[in-house]
mmCIF file of C-alpha atoms in Angstrom:
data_model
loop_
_atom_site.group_PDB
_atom_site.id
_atom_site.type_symbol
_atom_site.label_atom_id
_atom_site.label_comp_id
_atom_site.label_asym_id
_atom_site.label_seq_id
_atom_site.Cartn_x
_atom_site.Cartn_y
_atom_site.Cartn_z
ATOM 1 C CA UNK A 1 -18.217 62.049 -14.700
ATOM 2 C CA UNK A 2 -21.986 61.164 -14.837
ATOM 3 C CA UNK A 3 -23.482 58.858 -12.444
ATOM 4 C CA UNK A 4 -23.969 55.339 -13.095
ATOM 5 C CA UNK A 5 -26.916 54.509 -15.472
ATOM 6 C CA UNK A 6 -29.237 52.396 -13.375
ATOM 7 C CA UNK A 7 -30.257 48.811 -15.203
ATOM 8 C CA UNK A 8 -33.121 47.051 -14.144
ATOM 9 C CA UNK A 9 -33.407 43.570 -15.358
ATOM 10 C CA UNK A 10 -36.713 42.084 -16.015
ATOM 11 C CA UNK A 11 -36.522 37.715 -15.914
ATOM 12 C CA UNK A 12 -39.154 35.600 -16.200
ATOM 13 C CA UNK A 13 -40.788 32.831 -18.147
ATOM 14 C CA UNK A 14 -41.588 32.591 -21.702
ATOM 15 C CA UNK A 15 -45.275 34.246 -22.028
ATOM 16 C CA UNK A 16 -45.515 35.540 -18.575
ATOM 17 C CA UNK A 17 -45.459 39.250 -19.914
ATOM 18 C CA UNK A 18 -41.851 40.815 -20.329
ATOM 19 C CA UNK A 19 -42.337 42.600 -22.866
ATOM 20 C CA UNK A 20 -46.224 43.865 -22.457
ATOM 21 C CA UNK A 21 -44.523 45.504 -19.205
ATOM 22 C CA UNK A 22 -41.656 47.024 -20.917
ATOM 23 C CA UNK A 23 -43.886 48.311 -23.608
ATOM 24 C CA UNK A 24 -46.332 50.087 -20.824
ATOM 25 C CA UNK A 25 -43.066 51.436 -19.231
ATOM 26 C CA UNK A 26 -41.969 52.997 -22.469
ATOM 27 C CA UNK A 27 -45.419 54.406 -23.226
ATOM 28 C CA UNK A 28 -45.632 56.013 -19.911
ATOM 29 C CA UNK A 29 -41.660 56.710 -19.099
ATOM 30 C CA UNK A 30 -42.464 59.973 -17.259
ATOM 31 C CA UNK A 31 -39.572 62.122 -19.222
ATOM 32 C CA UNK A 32 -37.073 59.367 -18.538
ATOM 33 C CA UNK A 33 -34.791 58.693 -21.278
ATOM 34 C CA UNK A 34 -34.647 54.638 -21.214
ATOM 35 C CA UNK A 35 -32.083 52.265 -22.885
ATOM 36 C CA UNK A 36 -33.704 48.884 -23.606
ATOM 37 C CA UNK A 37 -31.676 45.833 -24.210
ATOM 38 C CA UNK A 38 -33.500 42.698 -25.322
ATOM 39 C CA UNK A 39 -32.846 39.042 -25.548
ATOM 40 C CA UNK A 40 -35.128 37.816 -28.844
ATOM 41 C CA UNK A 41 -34.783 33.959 -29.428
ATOM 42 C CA UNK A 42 -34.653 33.579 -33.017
ATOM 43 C CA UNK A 43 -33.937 35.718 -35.948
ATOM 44 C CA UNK A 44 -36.564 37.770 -36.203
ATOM 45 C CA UNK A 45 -37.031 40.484 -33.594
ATOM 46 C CA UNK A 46 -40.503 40.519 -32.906
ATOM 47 C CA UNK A 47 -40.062 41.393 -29.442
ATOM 48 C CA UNK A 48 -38.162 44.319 -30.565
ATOM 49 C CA UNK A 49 -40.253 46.105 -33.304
ATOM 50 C CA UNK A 50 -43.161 45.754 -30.624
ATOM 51 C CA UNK A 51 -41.436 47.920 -28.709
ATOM 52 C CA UNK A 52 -40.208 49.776 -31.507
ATOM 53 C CA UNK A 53 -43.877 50.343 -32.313
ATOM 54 C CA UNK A 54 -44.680 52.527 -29.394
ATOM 55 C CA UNK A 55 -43.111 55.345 -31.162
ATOM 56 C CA UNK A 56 -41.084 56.961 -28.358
ATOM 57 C CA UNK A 57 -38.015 57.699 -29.981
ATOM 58 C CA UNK A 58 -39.822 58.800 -33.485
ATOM 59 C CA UNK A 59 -38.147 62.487 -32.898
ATOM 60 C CA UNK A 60 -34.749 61.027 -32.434
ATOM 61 C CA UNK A 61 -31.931 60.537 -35.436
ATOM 62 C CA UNK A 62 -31.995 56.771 -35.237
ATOM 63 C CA UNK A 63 -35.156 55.699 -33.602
ATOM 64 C CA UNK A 64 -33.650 52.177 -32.846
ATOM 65 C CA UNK A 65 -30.473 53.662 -31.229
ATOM 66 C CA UNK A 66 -32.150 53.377 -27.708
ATOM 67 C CA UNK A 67 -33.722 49.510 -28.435
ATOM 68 C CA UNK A 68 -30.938 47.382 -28.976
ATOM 69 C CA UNK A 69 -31.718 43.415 -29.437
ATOM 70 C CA UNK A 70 -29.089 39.814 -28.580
ATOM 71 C CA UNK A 71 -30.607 37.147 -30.773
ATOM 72 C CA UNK A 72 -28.700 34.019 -28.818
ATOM 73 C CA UNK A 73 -31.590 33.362 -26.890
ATOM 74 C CA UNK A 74 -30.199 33.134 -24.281
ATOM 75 C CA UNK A 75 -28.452 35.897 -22.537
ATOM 76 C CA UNK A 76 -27.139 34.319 -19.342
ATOM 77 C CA UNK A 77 -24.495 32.121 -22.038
ATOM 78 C CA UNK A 78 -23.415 35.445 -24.124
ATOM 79 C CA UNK A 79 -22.866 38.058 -21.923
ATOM 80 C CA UNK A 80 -18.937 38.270 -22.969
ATOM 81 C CA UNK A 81 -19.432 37.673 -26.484
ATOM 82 C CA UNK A 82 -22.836 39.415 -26.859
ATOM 83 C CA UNK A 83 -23.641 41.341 -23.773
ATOM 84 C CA UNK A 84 -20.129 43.325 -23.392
ATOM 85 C CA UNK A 85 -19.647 45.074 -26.834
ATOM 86 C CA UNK A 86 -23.326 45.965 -26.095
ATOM 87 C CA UNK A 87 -22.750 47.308 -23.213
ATOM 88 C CA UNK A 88 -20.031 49.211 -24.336
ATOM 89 C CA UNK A 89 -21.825 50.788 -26.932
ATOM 90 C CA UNK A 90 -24.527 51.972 -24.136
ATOM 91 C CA UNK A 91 -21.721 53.658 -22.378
ATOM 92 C CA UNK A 92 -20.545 55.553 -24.980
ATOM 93 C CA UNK A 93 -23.746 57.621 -24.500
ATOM 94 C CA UNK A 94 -24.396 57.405 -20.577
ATOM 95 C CA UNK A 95 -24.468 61.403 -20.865
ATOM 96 C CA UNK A 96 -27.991 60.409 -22.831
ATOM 97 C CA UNK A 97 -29.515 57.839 -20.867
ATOM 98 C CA UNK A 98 -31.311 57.905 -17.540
ATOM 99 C CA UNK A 99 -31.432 54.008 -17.010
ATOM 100 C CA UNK A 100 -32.110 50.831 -18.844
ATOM 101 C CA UNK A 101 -34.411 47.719 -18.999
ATOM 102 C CA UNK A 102 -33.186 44.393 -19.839
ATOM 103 C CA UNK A 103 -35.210 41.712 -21.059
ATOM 104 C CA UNK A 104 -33.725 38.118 -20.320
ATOM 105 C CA UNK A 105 -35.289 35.224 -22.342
ATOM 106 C CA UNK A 106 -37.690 33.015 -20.749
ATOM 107 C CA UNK A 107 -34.846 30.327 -20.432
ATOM 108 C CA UNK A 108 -31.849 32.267 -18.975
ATOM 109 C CA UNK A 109 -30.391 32.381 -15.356
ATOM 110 C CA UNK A 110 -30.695 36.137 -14.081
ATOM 111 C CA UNK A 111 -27.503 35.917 -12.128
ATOM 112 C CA UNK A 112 -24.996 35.430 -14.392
ATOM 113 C CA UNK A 113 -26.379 38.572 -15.829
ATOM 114 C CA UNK A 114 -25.896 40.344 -13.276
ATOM 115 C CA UNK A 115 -22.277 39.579 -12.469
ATOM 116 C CA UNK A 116 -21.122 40.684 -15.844
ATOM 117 C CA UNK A 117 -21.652 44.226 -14.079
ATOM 118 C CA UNK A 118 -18.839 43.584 -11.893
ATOM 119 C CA UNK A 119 -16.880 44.073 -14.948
ATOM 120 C CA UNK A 120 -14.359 46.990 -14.249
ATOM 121 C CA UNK A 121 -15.086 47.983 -18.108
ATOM 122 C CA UNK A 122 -18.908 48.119 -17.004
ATOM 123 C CA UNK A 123 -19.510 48.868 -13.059
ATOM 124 C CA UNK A 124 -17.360 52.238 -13.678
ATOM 125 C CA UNK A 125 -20.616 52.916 -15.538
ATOM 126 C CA UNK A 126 -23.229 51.266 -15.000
ATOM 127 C CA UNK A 127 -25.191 48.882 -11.925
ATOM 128 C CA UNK A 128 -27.973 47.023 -11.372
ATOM 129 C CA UNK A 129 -30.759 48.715 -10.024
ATOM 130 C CA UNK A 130 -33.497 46.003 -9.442
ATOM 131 C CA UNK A 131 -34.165 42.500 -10.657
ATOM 132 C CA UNK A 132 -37.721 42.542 -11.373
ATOM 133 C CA UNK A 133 -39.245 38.933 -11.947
ATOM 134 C CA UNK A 134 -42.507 38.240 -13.697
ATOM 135 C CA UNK A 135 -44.543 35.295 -12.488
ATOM 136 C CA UNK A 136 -47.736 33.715 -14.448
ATOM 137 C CA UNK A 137 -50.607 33.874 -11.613
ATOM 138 C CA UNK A 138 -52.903 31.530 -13.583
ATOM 139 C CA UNK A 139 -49.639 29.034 -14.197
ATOM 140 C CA UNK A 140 -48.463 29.015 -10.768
ATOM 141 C CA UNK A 141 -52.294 28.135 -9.932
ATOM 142 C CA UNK A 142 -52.299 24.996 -11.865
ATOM 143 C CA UNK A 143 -49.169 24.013 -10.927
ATOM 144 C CA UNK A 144 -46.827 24.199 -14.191
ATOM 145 C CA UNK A 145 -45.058 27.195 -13.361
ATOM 146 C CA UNK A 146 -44.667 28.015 -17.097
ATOM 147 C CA UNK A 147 -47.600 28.393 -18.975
ATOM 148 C CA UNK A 148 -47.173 25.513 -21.216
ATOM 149 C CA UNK A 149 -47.334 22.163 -19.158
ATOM 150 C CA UNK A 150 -45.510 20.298 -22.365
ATOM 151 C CA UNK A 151 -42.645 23.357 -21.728
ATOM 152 C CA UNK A 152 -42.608 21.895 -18.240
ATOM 153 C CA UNK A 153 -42.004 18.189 -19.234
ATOM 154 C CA UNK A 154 -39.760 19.342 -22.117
ATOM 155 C CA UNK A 155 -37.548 21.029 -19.207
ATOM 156 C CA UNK A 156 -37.456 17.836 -16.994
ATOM 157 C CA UNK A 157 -36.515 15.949 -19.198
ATOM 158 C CA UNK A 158 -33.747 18.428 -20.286
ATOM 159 C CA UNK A 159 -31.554 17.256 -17.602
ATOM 160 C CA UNK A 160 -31.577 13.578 -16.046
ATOM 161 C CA UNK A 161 -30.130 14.149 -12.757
ATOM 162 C CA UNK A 162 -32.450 16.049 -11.457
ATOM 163 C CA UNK A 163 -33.920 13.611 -9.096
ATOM 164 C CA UNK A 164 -36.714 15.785 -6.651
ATOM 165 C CA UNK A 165 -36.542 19.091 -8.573
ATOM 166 C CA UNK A 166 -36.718 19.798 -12.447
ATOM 167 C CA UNK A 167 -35.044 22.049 -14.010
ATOM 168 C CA UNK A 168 -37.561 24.193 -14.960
ATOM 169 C CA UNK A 169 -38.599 24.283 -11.110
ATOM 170 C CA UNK A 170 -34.251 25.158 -10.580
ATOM 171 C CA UNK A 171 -35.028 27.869 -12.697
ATOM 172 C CA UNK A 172 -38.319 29.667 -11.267
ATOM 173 C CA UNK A 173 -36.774 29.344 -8.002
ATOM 174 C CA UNK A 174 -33.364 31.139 -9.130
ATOM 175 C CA UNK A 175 -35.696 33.741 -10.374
ATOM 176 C CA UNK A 176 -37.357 34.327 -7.360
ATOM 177 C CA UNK A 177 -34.351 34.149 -5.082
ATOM 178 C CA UNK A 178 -33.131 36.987 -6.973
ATOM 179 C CA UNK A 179 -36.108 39.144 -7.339
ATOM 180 C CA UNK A 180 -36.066 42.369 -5.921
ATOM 181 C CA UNK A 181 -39.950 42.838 -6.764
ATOM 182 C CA UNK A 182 -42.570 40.149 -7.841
ATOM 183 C CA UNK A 183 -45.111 41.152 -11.090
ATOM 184 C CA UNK A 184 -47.655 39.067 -10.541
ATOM 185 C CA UNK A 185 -49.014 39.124 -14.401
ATOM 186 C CA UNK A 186 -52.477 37.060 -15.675
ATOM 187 C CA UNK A 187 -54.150 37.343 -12.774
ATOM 188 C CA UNK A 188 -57.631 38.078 -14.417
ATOM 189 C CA UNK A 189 -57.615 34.199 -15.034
ATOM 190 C CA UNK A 190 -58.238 33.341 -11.523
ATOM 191 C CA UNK A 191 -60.395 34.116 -8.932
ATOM 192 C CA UNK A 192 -59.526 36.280 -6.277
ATOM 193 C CA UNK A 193 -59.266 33.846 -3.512
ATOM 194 C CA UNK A 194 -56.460 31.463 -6.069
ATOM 195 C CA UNK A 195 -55.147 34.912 -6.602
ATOM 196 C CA UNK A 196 -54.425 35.335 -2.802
ATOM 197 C CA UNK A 197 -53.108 31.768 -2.754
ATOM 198 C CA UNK A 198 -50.932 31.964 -4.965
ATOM 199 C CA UNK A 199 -49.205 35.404 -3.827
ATOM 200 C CA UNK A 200 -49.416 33.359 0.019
ATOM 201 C CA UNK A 201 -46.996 30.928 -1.949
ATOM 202 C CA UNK A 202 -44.866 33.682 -3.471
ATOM 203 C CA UNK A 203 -44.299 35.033 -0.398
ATOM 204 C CA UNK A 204 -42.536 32.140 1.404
ATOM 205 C CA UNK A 205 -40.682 31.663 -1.470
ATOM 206 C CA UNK A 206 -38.942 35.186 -1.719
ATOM 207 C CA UNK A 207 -36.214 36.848 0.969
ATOM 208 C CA UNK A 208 -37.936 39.120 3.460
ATOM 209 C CA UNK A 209 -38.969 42.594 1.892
ATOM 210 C CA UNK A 210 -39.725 41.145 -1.790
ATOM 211 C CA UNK A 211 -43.261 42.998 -2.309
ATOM 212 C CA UNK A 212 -45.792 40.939 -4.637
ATOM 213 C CA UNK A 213 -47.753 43.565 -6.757
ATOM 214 C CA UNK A 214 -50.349 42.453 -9.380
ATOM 215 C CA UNK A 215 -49.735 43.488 -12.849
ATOM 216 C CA UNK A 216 -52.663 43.573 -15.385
ATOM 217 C CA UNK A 217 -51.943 44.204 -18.879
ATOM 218 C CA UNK A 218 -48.478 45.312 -18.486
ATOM 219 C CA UNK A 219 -50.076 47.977 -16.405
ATOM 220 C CA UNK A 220 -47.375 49.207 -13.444
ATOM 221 C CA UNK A 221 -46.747 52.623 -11.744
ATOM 222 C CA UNK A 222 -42.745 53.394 -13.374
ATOM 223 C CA UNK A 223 -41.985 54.732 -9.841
ATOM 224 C CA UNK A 224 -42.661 51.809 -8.559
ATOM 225 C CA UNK A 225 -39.618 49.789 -11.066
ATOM 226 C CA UNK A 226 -37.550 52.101 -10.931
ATOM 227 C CA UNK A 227 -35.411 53.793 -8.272
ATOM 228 C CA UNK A 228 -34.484 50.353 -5.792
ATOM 229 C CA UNK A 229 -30.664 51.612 -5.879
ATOM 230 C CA UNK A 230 -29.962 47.984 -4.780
ATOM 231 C CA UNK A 231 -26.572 47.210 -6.815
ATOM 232 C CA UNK A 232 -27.415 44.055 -7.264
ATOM 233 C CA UNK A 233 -24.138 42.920 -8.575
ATOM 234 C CA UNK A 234 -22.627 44.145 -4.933
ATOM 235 C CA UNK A 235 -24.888 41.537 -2.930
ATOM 236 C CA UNK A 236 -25.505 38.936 -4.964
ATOM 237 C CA UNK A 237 -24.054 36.600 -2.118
ATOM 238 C CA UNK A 238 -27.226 37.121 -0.316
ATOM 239 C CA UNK A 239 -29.254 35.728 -3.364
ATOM 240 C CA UNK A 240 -28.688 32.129 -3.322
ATOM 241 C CA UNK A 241 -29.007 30.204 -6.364
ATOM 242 C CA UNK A 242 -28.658 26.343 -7.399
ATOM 243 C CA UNK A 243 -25.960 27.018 -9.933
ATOM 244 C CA UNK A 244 -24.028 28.906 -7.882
ATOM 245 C CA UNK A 245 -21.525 26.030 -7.644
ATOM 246 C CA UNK A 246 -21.391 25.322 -11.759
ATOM 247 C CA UNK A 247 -18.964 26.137 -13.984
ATOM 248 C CA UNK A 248 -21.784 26.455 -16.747
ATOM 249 C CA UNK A 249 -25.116 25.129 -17.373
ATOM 250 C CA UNK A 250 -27.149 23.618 -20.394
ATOM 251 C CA UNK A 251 -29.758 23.894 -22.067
ATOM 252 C CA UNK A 252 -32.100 21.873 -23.918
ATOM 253 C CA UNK A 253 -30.920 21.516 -27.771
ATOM 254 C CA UNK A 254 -33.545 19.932 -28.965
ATOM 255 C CA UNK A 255 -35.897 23.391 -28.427
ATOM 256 C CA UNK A 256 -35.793 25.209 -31.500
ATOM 257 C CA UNK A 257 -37.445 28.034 -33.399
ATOM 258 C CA UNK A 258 -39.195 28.867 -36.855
ATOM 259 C CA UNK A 259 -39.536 31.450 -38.622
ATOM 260 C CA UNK A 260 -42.785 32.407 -41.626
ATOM 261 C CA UNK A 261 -42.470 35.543 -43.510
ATOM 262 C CA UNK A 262 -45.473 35.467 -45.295
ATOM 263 C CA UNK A 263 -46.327 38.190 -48.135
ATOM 264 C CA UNK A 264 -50.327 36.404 -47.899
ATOM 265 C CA UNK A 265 -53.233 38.677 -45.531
ATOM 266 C CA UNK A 266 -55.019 36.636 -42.844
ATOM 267 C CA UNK A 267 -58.351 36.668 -41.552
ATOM 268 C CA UNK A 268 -57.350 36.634 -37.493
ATOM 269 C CA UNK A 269 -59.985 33.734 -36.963
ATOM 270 C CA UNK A 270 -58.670 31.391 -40.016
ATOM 271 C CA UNK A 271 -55.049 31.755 -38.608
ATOM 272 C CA UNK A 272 -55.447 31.354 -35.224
ATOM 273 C CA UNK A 273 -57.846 28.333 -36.302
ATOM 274 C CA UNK A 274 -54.475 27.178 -38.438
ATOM 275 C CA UNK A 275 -52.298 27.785 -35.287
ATOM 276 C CA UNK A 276 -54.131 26.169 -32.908
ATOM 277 C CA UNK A 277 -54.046 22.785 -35.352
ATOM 278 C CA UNK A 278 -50.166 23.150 -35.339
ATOM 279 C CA UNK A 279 -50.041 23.397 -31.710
ATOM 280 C CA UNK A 280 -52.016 20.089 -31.707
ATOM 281 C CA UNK A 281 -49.532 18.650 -34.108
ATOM 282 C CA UNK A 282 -46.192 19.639 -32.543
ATOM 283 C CA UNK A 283 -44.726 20.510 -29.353
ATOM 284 C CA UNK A 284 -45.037 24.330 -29.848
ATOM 285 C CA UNK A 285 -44.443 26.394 -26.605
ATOM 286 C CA UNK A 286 -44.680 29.688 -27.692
ATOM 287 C CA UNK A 287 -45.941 32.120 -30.728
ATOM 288 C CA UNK A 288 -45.266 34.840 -31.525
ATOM 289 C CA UNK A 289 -45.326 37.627 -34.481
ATOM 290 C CA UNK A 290 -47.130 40.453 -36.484
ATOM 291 C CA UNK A 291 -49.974 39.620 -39.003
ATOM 292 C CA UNK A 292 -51.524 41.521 -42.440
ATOM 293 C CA UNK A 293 -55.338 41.890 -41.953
ATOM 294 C CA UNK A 294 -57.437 41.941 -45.583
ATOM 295 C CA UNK A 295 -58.830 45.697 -45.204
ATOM 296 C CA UNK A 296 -57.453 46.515 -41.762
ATOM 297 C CA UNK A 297 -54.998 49.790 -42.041
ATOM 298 C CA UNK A 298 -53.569 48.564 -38.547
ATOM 299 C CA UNK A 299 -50.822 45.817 -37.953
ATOM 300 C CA UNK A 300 -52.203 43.187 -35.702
ATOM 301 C CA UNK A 301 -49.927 41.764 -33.129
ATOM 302 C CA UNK A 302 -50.402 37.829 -32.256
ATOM 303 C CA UNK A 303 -48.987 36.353 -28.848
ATOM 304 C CA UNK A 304 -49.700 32.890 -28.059
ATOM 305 C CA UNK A 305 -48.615 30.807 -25.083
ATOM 306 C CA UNK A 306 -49.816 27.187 -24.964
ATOM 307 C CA UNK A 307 -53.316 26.439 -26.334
ATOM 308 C CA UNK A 308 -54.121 30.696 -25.579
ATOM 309 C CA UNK A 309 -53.810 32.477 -28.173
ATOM 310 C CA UNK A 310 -54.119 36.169 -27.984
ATOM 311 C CA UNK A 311 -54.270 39.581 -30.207
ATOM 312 C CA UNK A 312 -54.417 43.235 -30.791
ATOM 313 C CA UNK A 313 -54.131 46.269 -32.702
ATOM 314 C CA UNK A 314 -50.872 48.323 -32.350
ATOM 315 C CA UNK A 315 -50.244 50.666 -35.154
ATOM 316 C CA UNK A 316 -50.862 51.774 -38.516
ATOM 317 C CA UNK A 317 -49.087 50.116 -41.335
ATOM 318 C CA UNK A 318 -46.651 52.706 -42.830
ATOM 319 C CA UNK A 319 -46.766 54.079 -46.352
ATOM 320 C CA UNK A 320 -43.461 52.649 -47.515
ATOM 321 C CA UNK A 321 -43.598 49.375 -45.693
ATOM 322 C CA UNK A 322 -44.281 45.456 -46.310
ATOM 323 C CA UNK A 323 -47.391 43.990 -45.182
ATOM 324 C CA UNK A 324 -46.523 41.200 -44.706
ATOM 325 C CA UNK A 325 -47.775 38.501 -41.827
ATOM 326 C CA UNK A 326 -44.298 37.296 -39.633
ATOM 327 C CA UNK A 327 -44.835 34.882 -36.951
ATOM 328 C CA UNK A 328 -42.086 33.107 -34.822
ATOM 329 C CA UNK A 329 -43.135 29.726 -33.312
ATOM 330 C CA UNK A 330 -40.671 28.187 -30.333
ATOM 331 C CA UNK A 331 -41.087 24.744 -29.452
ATOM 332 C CA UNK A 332 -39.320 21.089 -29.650
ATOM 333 C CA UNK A 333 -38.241 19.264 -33.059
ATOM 334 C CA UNK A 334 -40.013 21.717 -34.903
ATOM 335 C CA UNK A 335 -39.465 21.558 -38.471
ATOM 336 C CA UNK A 336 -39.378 24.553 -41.165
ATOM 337 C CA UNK A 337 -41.193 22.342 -44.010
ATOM 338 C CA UNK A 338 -43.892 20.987 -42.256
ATOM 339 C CA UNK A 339 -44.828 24.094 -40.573
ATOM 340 C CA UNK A 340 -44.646 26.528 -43.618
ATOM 341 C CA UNK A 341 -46.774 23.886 -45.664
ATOM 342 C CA UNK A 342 -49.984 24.486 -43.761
ATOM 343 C CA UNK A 343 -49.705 27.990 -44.757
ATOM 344 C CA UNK A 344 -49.122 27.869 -47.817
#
């Protein structure tokens, strides 16, 4: 029987840099054949066709066999109606894969996670190999944790018994007390000696041995993720967490996503200029999405978090497909209408 397919599950919050990581990983996987599962909130996978886009698995019978995508949202609440079939599937073909990435979603517990590999149906197969959690270096900096300081209130006031701690704050350090490796992602926003501060903080936050390592651009060594053999799932006593004692937990109901499939080209400066209004407008914590260019052959990508707004170039646009401009914008009480009327 083939060994256990080593899963490494990548946490952290919305915008620190999941998927930028995953993406580098993919792009430089060093022969590895790699099984990525990944937690999209909302209906359209943009997360997913970025990774899609790096045109790994283009020699492969079904190039989206090995990219597989839960649209809950939150993966920590699904994984026996979402996560197991999934898994199951993945097992099927362990013969064909050397490990796997997960990407939670930037509001789910990593634990919870990680016990659904004590499964019988799944630790026969499979284990966790690392949990690797991404941290915002210019957020921590200024204090929100999250790079959206209206995420931050949005989470405290998520839960009303929280008394000295938020929930968001719960969260980040459930994240860290499960880490087996800090990414320490943004930190070209800072200067080096806020840099040093804030991996000084880190530090006495984590368990002893938790290494810190800077992460620019999604930019990290794959020897250095992969490989931990730390089966997680077997020692997750020793990785304390504030729900550990709850049934289940909640989330906020009133966070919400939409969704603009637009057949219309934009000039990057006139949308962004259109997006940054909205954010104004409404509480909007996150963007997110692929956008049609007037003249460009090339698909850009958009990624906003808070008031930063950011873009690039990632492929060609194929022969036989839509150009169209698809954005997905997570926030609070957002509504459909208002949002797809400044578009339009």
């Amino acid at each position: 029987m083939p060994n256990k397919i080593p899963a490494t599950v990548i946490t952290g919050f919305l915008g620190a840099g999941k998927t930028t990581i995953i993406r580098h990983l993919l792009q430089n996987n060093q022969g590895r054949r790699i099984a990525v599962v990944v937690n999209e909130f909302g209906e359209i996978g943009i997360d997913g066709e970025l990774l899609r886009s790096c045109q790994i698995c283009d020699d492969e019978e079904d190039p989206n066999s090995n990219i597989l995508e839960l649209t809950n949202g939150c993966l920590c609440c699904t994984v026996q109606e979402e996560f197991f079939p999934l898994m199951q599937q993945l097992l099927k073909r362990r013969e064909q894969i050397d490990c796997m990435l997960i990407e939670t979603s930037g509001l789910a517990l990593p634990k919870p996670l990680v016990q659904a590999f004590r499964w019988p149906e799944i630790r026969t197969g499979a284990t966790v190999d690392s949990v690797v959690t991404v941290v915002d270096c210019e957020a921590v900096a200024t204090g929100t944790l999250a790079a959206d300081l209206n995420a931050l209130n949005a989470q405290r006031q998520a839960d009303p018994n929280i008394e000295h701690e938020t929930p968001i704050e719960e969260l980040f350090e459930d994240q860290l007390a499960c880490a087996d490796l800090i990414l320490l992602t943004k930190t070209d926003l800072v200067n080096s000696q806020t840099r040093l501060q804030v991996q000084n903080w880190l530090q006495q936050q984590l368990k002893p041995g938790v290494k810190i390592i800077p992460c620019l651009e999604g930019q990290i060594d794959t020897d250095v993720m992969f490989g931990f053999n730390a089966a997680v799932e077997d020692n997750l006593d020793s990785r304390p967490s504030h729900h550990d004692t709850e049934a289940e937990h909640e989330h906020d109901d009133d966070i919400n996503s939409v969704h603009l499939i637009l057949d219309q080209a934009f000039e990057p400066k006139i949308l962004i200029d259109k997006l940054k209004y909205l954010i104004t407008q409404q509480e909007i914590y996150r963007i997110k999405g692929f956008v049609n260019v007037p003249d460009k052959p090339m698909r850009m990508v958009l990624q906003g978090v808070g008031t930063r707004i950011e873009s690039f170039y990632d492929r060609m646009w194929k022969t036989h497909e839509l150009r169209q401009t698809r954005l997905v914008l997570i926030g609070r009480h957002l509504n459909q209408t208002d949002i797809t009327a400044i578009f339009r």
